[in-house]
PDB file of C-alpha atoms in Angstrom:
ATOM      1  CA  ASP A  20       0.003   0.014   0.002  1.00 68.00           C
ATOM      2  CA  ALA A  21       1.305   3.592  -0.884  1.00 81.00           C
ATOM      3  CA  GLY A  22       0.179   4.804   2.484  1.00 94.00           C
ATOM      4  CA  VAL A  23      -1.820   8.013   3.098  1.00 97.00           C
ATOM      5  CA  ILE A  24      -1.217  10.388   0.189  1.00 98.00           C
ATOM      6  CA  GLN A  25      -1.586  14.041   0.492  1.00 98.00           C
ATOM      7  CA  SER A  26      -1.291  16.827  -2.117  1.00 98.00           C
ATOM      8  CA  PRO A  27       0.041  19.327  -2.621  1.00 98.00           C
ATOM      9  CA  ARG A  28       3.163  18.846  -0.514  1.00 97.00           C
ATOM     10  CA  HIS A  29       3.874  22.519  -0.478  1.00 98.00           C
ATOM     11  CA  GLU A  30       1.545  25.472  -1.183  1.00 97.00           C
ATOM     12  CA  VAL A  31       2.446  29.220  -1.165  1.00 98.00           C
ATOM     13  CA  THR A  32      -0.493  31.552  -1.648  1.00 98.00           C
ATOM     14  CA  GLU A  33      -1.516  35.092  -0.974  1.00 97.00           C
ATOM     15  CA  MET A  34      -3.915  36.175   1.644  1.00 97.00           C
ATOM     16  CA  GLY A  35      -7.552  35.977   0.404  1.00 97.00           C
ATOM     17  CA  GLN A  36      -6.981  33.123  -1.941  1.00 98.00           C
ATOM     18  CA  GLU A  37      -8.738  29.831  -1.757  1.00 98.00           C
ATOM     19  CA  VAL A  38      -6.683  26.792  -0.750  1.00 98.00           C
ATOM     20  CA  THR A  39      -7.698  23.116  -1.283  1.00 98.00           C
ATOM     21  CA  LEU A  40      -5.745  20.334   0.278  1.00 98.00           C
ATOM     22  CA  ARG A  41      -6.352  16.696  -0.686  1.00 98.00           C
ATOM     23  CA  CYS A  42      -5.915  13.335   0.971  1.00 98.00           C
ATOM     24  CA  LYS A  43      -6.283   9.749  -0.070  1.00 98.00           C
ATOM     25  CA  PRO A  44      -6.487   7.405   2.904  1.00 96.00           C
ATOM     26  CA  ILE A  45      -5.218   3.937   3.055  1.00 94.00           C
ATOM     27  CA  SER A  46      -7.578   1.495   1.178  1.00 93.00           C
ATOM     28  CA  GLY A  47      -9.881  -0.210   3.743  1.00 90.00           C
ATOM     29  CA  HIS A  48      -9.342   2.427   6.460  1.00 91.00           C
ATOM     30  CA  ASN A  49     -12.785   3.720   7.506  1.00 89.00           C
ATOM     31  CA  SER A  50     -11.745   6.730   9.644  1.00 91.00           C
ATOM     32  CA  LEU A  51      -9.970   9.819   8.378  1.00 95.00           C
ATOM     33  CA  PHE A  52      -8.473  12.805  10.390  1.00 96.00           C
ATOM     34  CA  TRP A  53      -7.280  16.275   9.506  1.00 98.00           C
ATOM     35  CA  TYR A  54      -4.667  17.853  11.825  1.00 97.00           C
ATOM     36  CA  ARG A  55      -2.880  21.045  11.777  1.00 98.00           C
ATOM     37  CA  GLN A  56       0.580  21.470  13.147  1.00 97.00           C
ATOM     38  CA  THR A  57       2.338  24.694  14.209  1.00 95.00           C
ATOM     39  CA  MET A  58       5.045  25.463  16.650  1.00 91.00           C
ATOM     40  CA  MET A  59       2.738  27.463  18.855  1.00 89.00           C
ATOM     41  CA  ARG A  60      -0.241  25.100  18.946  1.00 89.00           C
ATOM     42  CA  GLY A  61       1.234  21.735  18.351  1.00 92.00           C
ATOM     43  CA  LEU A  62      -0.911  19.014  16.616  1.00 95.00           C
ATOM     44  CA  GLU A  63      -4.496  20.150  16.610  1.00 95.00           C
ATOM     45  CA  LEU A  64      -7.352  17.845  15.520  1.00 94.00           C
ATOM     46  CA  LEU A  65      -9.505  19.852  13.057  1.00 96.00           C
ATOM     47  CA  ILE A  66     -12.061  17.213  11.980  1.00 96.00           C
ATOM     48  CA  TYR A  67     -12.531  13.530  11.641  1.00 94.00           C
ATOM     49  CA  PHE A  68     -14.802  11.252   9.559  1.00 94.00           C
ATOM     50  CA  ASN A  69     -16.021   7.796  10.184  1.00 91.00           C
ATOM     51  CA  ASN A  70     -17.354   5.915   7.021  1.00 92.00           C
ATOM     52  CA  ASN A  71     -17.286   9.206   5.156  1.00 94.00           C
ATOM     53  CA  VAL A  72     -19.456  10.926   7.667  1.00 95.00           C
ATOM     54  CA  PRO A  73     -18.060  13.960   9.655  1.00 95.00           C
ATOM     55  CA  ILE A  74     -18.155  12.951  13.346  1.00 92.00           C
ATOM     56  CA  ASP A  75     -16.591  15.823  15.130  1.00 91.00           C
ATOM     57  CA  ASP A  76     -15.638  19.148  13.529  1.00 93.00           C
ATOM     58  CA  SER A  77     -15.285  21.049  16.819  1.00 91.00           C
ATOM     59  CA  GLY A  78     -11.570  21.728  16.001  1.00 92.00           C
ATOM     60  CA  MET A  79     -12.312  23.555  12.831  1.00 95.00           C
ATOM     61  CA  PRO A  80     -11.180  27.056  13.714  1.00 88.00           C
ATOM     62  CA  GLU A  81     -13.589  29.169  11.709  1.00 87.00           C
ATOM     63  CA  ASP A  82     -16.223  29.135   9.017  1.00 92.00           C
ATOM     64  CA  ARG A  83     -13.418  29.763   6.598  1.00 96.00           C
ATOM     65  CA  PHE A  84     -12.440  26.116   6.986  1.00 97.00           C
ATOM     66  CA  SER A  85     -14.567  23.314   5.511  1.00 97.00           C
ATOM     67  CA  ALA A  86     -13.845  19.556   4.921  1.00 98.00           C
ATOM     68  CA  LYS A  87     -15.562  17.017   2.745  1.00 97.00           C
ATOM     69  CA  MET A  88     -15.210  13.327   2.274  1.00 97.00           C
ATOM     70  CA  PRO A  89     -17.354  12.469  -0.857  1.00 96.00           C
ATOM     71  CA  ASN A  90     -16.195   8.720  -0.857  1.00 95.00           C
ATOM     72  CA  ALA A  91     -14.036   6.411   0.987  1.00 94.00           C
ATOM     73  CA  SER A  92     -10.884   7.177  -0.903  1.00 95.00           C
ATOM     74  CA  PHE A  93     -10.855  10.929  -0.993  1.00 96.00           C
ATOM     75  CA  SER A  94     -11.090  13.900   1.274  1.00 98.00           C
ATOM     76  CA  THR A  95     -10.500  17.605   0.926  1.00 98.00           C
ATOM     77  CA  LEU A  96      -9.850  20.424   3.321  1.00 98.00           C
ATOM     78  CA  LYS A  97     -10.645  23.876   2.082  1.00 98.00           C
ATOM     79  CA  ILE A  98      -9.723  27.343   3.412  1.00 97.00           C
ATOM     80  CA  GLN A  99     -11.588  30.256   1.881  1.00 97.00           C
ATOM     81  CA  PRO A 100     -10.314  33.044   2.206  1.00 97.00           C
ATOM     82  CA  SER A 101      -6.880  32.103   3.453  1.00 97.00           C
ATOM     83  CA  GLU A 102      -5.067  34.272   6.066  1.00 97.00           C
ATOM     84  CA  PRO A 103      -1.300  34.392   7.134  1.00 97.00           C
ATOM     85  CA  ARG A 104      -2.274  32.871  10.460  1.00 96.00           C
ATOM     86  CA  ASP A 105      -3.419  29.652   8.596  1.00 97.00           C
ATOM     87  CA  SER A 106       0.260  28.991   7.704  1.00 98.00           C
ATOM     88  CA  ALA A 107       1.006  25.501   9.027  1.00 98.00           C
ATOM     89  CA  VAL A 108       1.559  21.916   8.166  1.00 98.00           C
ATOM     90  CA  TYR A 109      -1.657  20.121   7.556  1.00 98.00           C
ATOM     91  CA  PHE A 110      -1.648  16.405   8.155  1.00 98.00           C
ATOM     92  CA  CYS A 111      -4.215  13.834   6.967  1.00 98.00           C
ATOM     93  CA  ALA A 112      -4.302  10.461   8.834  1.00 96.00           C
ATOM     94  CA  SER A 113      -6.376   7.370   8.584  1.00 94.00           C
ATOM     95  CA  THR A 114      -7.060   4.292  10.640  1.00 90.00           C
ATOM     96  CA  GLY A 115      -8.782   1.020  10.296  1.00 82.00           C
ATOM     97  CA  GLY A 116     -10.004   1.226  13.835  1.00 67.00           C
ATOM     98  CA  ILE A 117      -8.995  -0.912  16.744  1.00 61.00           C
ATOM     99  CA  GLN A 118      -6.252  -3.345  15.509  1.00 58.00           C
ATOM    100  CA  SER A 119      -4.770  -5.556  18.193  1.00 51.00           C
ATOM    101  CA  GLY A 120      -6.315  -3.173  20.777  1.00 55.00           C
ATOM    102  CA  ALA A 121      -4.694  -0.107  19.384  1.00 63.00           C
ATOM    103  CA  ASN A 122      -6.189   2.767  17.369  1.00 76.00           C
ATOM    104  CA  VAL A 123      -3.185   3.291  15.141  1.00 88.00           C
ATOM    105  CA  LEU A 124      -3.133   6.462  13.086  1.00 93.00           C
ATOM    106  CA  THR A 125      -1.119   6.355   9.789  1.00 95.00           C
ATOM    107  CA  PHE A 126      -0.178   9.874   8.752  1.00 97.00           C
ATOM    108  CA  GLY A 127       0.436  11.375   5.306  1.00 98.00           C
ATOM    109  CA  ALA A 128       3.568  13.322   4.515  1.00 98.00           C
ATOM    110  CA  GLY A 129       1.665  16.564   5.217  1.00 98.00           C
ATOM    111  CA  SER A 130       0.981  19.728   3.184  1.00 98.00           C
ATOM    112  CA  ARG A 131       3.057  22.713   4.195  1.00 98.00           C
ATOM    113  CA  LEU A 132       0.890  25.867   3.613  1.00 98.00           C
ATOM    114  CA  THR A 133       2.383  29.341   3.615  1.00 98.00           C
ATOM    115  CA  VAL A 134      -0.096  32.210   3.257  1.00 98.00           C
ATOM    116  CA  LEU A 135       1.644  35.582   2.498  1.00 97.00           C
TER     117      LEU A 135
ATOM    118  CA  GLY B  29     -12.262  18.451  27.656  1.00 70.00           C
ATOM    119  CA  GLN B  30      -8.938  16.679  27.124  1.00 77.00           C
ATOM    120  CA  SER B  31      -5.463  17.865  27.955  1.00 88.00           C
ATOM    121  CA  LEU B  32      -1.989  16.227  28.061  1.00 94.00           C
ATOM    122  CA  GLU B  33       1.208  17.350  29.654  1.00 96.00           C
ATOM    123  CA  GLN B  34       4.739  16.274  28.781  1.00 97.00           C
ATOM    124  CA  PRO B  35       8.127  17.932  29.146  1.00 97.00           C
ATOM    125  CA  SER B  36       9.059  20.241  26.252  1.00 96.00           C
ATOM    126  CA  GLU B  37      12.639  18.805  25.829  1.00 97.00           C
ATOM    127  CA  VAL B  38      14.952  16.172  27.116  1.00 97.00           C
ATOM    128  CA  THR B  39      18.643  15.649  26.449  1.00 97.00           C
ATOM    129  CA  ALA B  40      20.509  12.438  26.825  1.00 97.00           C
ATOM    130  CA  VAL B  41      23.724  10.704  25.624  1.00 97.00           C
ATOM    131  CA  GLU B  42      24.117   8.032  23.143  1.00 97.00           C
ATOM    132  CA  GLY B  43      23.711   4.586  24.823  1.00 97.00           C
ATOM    133  CA  ALA B  44      21.774   5.933  27.750  1.00 97.00           C
ATOM    134  CA  ILE B  45      18.144   5.361  28.859  1.00 97.00           C
ATOM    135  CA  VAL B  46      15.645   8.109  28.814  1.00 98.00           C
ATOM    136  CA  GLN B  47      12.004   8.362  30.130  1.00 98.00           C
ATOM    137  CA  ILE B  48       9.527  10.785  28.777  1.00 98.00           C
ATOM    138  CA  ASN B  49       6.482  11.207  31.112  1.00 98.00           C
ATOM    139  CA  CYS B  50       2.939  12.124  30.133  1.00 98.00           C
ATOM    140  CA  THR B  51       0.019  13.037  32.322  1.00 97.00           C
ATOM    141  CA  TYR B  52      -3.467  13.408  30.927  1.00 95.00           C
ATOM    142  CA  GLN B  53      -6.999  14.539  31.785  1.00 91.00           C
ATOM    143  CA  THR B  54      -9.748  13.231  29.525  1.00 85.00           C
ATOM    144  CA  SER B  55     -13.201  11.775  29.395  1.00 80.00           C
ATOM    145  CA  GLY B  56     -13.971   8.616  27.600  1.00 78.00           C
ATOM    146  CA  PHE B  57     -10.425   7.217  27.796  1.00 81.00           C
ATOM    147  CA  TYR B  58      -9.611   4.230  25.662  1.00 82.00           C
ATOM    148  CA  GLY B  59      -5.785   4.233  25.645  1.00 90.00           C
ATOM    149  CA  LEU B  60      -2.556   6.064  25.539  1.00 94.00           C
ATOM    150  CA  SER B  61      -0.360   6.083  22.378  1.00 94.00           C
ATOM    151  CA  TRP B  62       3.139   7.376  21.553  1.00 96.00           C
ATOM    152  CA  TYR B  63       4.297   8.738  18.257  1.00 97.00           C
ATOM    153  CA  GLN B  64       7.662   9.754  16.975  1.00 98.00           C
ATOM    154  CA  GLN B  65       8.275  12.580  14.606  1.00 98.00           C
ATOM    155  CA  HIS B  66      11.540  13.497  12.938  1.00 98.00           C
ATOM    156  CA  ASP B  67      12.082  17.119  11.679  1.00 95.00           C
ATOM    157  CA  GLY B  68      10.268  17.637   8.441  1.00 95.00           C
ATOM    158  CA  GLY B  69       8.584  14.213   8.756  1.00 97.00           C
ATOM    159  CA  ALA B  70       5.159  12.919   9.760  1.00 97.00           C
ATOM    160  CA  PRO B  71       4.314  11.370  13.046  1.00 98.00           C
ATOM    161  CA  THR B  72       4.684   7.681  13.203  1.00 97.00           C
ATOM    162  CA  PHE B  73       3.081   5.196  15.664  1.00 94.00           C
ATOM    163  CA  LEU B  74       5.350   3.719  18.326  1.00 95.00           C
ATOM    164  CA  SER B  75       3.192   2.038  20.900  1.00 93.00           C
ATOM    165  CA  TYR B  76      -0.133   1.812  22.593  1.00 91.00           C
ATOM    166  CA  ASN B  77      -1.368   1.010  26.080  1.00 93.00           C
ATOM    167  CA  ALA B  78      -4.944   0.320  26.950  1.00 90.00           C
ATOM    168  CA  LEU B  79      -4.371  -1.508  30.176  1.00 92.00           C
ATOM    169  CA  ASP B  80      -2.143  -0.739  33.090  1.00 96.00           C
ATOM    170  CA  GLY B  81       1.433  -1.956  32.821  1.00 96.00           C
ATOM    171  CA  LEU B  82       4.392  -2.092  30.655  1.00 96.00           C
ATOM    172  CA  GLU B  83       4.435  -2.851  26.885  1.00 93.00           C
ATOM    173  CA  GLU B  84       7.891  -3.557  25.243  1.00 93.00           C
ATOM    174  CA  THR B  85       8.729  -3.179  21.596  1.00 88.00           C
ATOM    175  CA  GLY B  86      12.509  -3.592  21.037  1.00 92.00           C
ATOM    176  CA  ARG B  87      14.319  -0.716  22.559  1.00 96.00           C
ATOM    177  CA  PHE B  88      11.128   1.166  23.350  1.00 96.00           C
ATOM    178  CA  SER B  89       8.771   0.464  26.213  1.00 96.00           C
ATOM    179  CA  SER B  90       5.581   2.231  27.234  1.00 97.00           C
ATOM    180  CA  PHE B  91       3.849   2.277  30.615  1.00 98.00           C
ATOM    181  CA  LEU B  92       0.481   3.244  31.755  1.00 97.00           C
ATOM    182  CA  SER B  93      -1.273   3.826  35.069  1.00 97.00           C
ATOM    183  CA  ARG B  94      -4.963   4.566  34.495  1.00 94.00           C
ATOM    184  CA  SER B  95      -5.652   5.331  38.070  1.00 94.00           C
ATOM    185  CA  ASP B  96      -2.907   7.935  37.970  1.00 95.00           C
ATOM    186  CA  SER B  97      -3.696   9.265  34.514  1.00 94.00           C
ATOM    187  CA  TYR B  98      -0.031   8.845  33.835  1.00 96.00           C
ATOM    188  CA  GLY B  99       2.155   7.105  31.334  1.00 97.00           C
ATOM    189  CA  TYR B 100       5.723   7.176  30.112  1.00 98.00           C
ATOM    190  CA  LEU B 101       7.853   6.157  27.080  1.00 98.00           C
ATOM    191  CA  LEU B 102      11.213   4.497  27.890  1.00 98.00           C
ATOM    192  CA  LEU B 103      13.846   4.564  25.298  1.00 97.00           C
ATOM    193  CA  GLN B 104      16.941   2.313  25.942  1.00 97.00           C
ATOM    194  CA  GLU B 105      20.301   2.112  24.256  1.00 97.00           C
ATOM    195  CA  LEU B 106      19.790   5.501  22.794  1.00 98.00           C
ATOM    196  CA  GLN B 107      21.025   6.100  19.234  1.00 97.00           C
ATOM    197  CA  MET B 108      21.578   9.293  17.366  1.00 97.00           C
ATOM    198  CA  LYS B 109      18.675   8.538  15.074  1.00 97.00           C
ATOM    199  CA  ASP B 110      16.380   8.682  18.181  1.00 98.00           C
ATOM    200  CA  SER B 111      16.702  12.433  18.070  1.00 98.00           C
ATOM    201  CA  ALA B 112      13.149  13.539  17.322  1.00 98.00           C
ATOM    202  CA  SER B 113       9.993  14.731  18.905  1.00 98.00           C
ATOM    203  CA  TYR B 114       7.886  12.323  20.889  1.00 98.00           C
ATOM    204  CA  PHE B 115       4.086  12.713  21.317  1.00 97.00           C
ATOM    205  CA  CYS B 116       1.803  11.111  23.729  1.00 97.00           C
ATOM    206  CA  ALA B 117      -1.820  10.881  22.616  1.00 95.00           C
ATOM    207  CA  VAL B 118      -5.102   9.841  24.180  1.00 93.00           C
ATOM    208  CA  SER B 119      -7.708   8.015  22.430  1.00 86.00           C
ATOM    209  CA  GLY B 120     -11.455   8.253  23.186  1.00 78.00           C
ATOM    210  CA  GLY B 121     -13.145   6.073  20.582  1.00 71.00           C
ATOM    211  CA  PHE B 122     -11.840   7.141  17.215  1.00 71.00           C
ATOM    212  CA  LYS B 123     -10.818  10.552  18.442  1.00 84.00           C
ATOM    213  CA  THR B 124      -7.074  10.981  19.174  1.00 89.00           C
ATOM    214  CA  ILE B 125      -5.681  14.146  20.806  1.00 92.00           C
ATOM    215  CA  PHE B 126      -1.979  14.794  20.949  1.00 95.00           C
ATOM    216  CA  GLY B 127       0.204  16.374  23.578  1.00 95.00           C
ATOM    217  CA  ALA B 128       2.557  19.209  22.773  1.00 95.00           C
ATOM    218  CA  GLY B 129       5.448  16.836  22.171  1.00 96.00           C
ATOM    219  CA  THR B 130       8.862  16.316  23.814  1.00 97.00           C
ATOM    220  CA  ARG B 131      11.934  17.146  21.858  1.00 97.00           C
ATOM    221  CA  LEU B 132      14.632  14.610  22.540  1.00 98.00           C
ATOM    222  CA  PHE B 133      18.265  15.491  21.792  1.00 97.00           C
ATOM    223  CA  VAL B 134      20.757  12.661  21.714  1.00 98.00           C
ATOM    224  CA  LYS B 135      24.364  13.642  22.140  1.00 96.00           C
ATOM    225  CA  ALA B 136      27.382  11.620  21.198  1.00 93.00           C
TER     226      ALA B 136
END
């Protein structure tokens, strides 16, 4: 398996522009998570899906952020309009649930976003 | 709500043993996990404890005390490649919340 695939790996954009980050989870995994990582705030859980349904979006910082999972193999995180404070590394992770008693998250390589 | 506390950084010498502690407050606790992240990389899973006691995986061991809401990661025979950030994380159902991370510096 190729693992969790994220794109783009790097994105530089100007304030006010729309940003779309993409994620393909591991085949067979039924839960998908979006995290944001910054030096100041660490790894923050933004939203997670189970069987393509959003379960908890309480971590989504503002209405400017939205996430979708139209099918089991694809998810997007959209920021519109983007602001400089959105600059961070955005990670997507997936899990097949409790395996051997552990909820093991497999992370993608991340999308580094810079908003100028 | 959920919160985790772990030291911000630890320094140790190659070949030594280091322990990284984690205390947590959470509702709906299922288990405590540990992840490793090298600079520029993604977090990778190391270990998981659902029950009290010690779990050993090679040079790494993890301990959990549910009554004390406390756990630790033990790294033995430290190698330079172990220099990384280590995160404890609590799972409640599918939801996993991460601590701020402990930066481990391994010196020669």
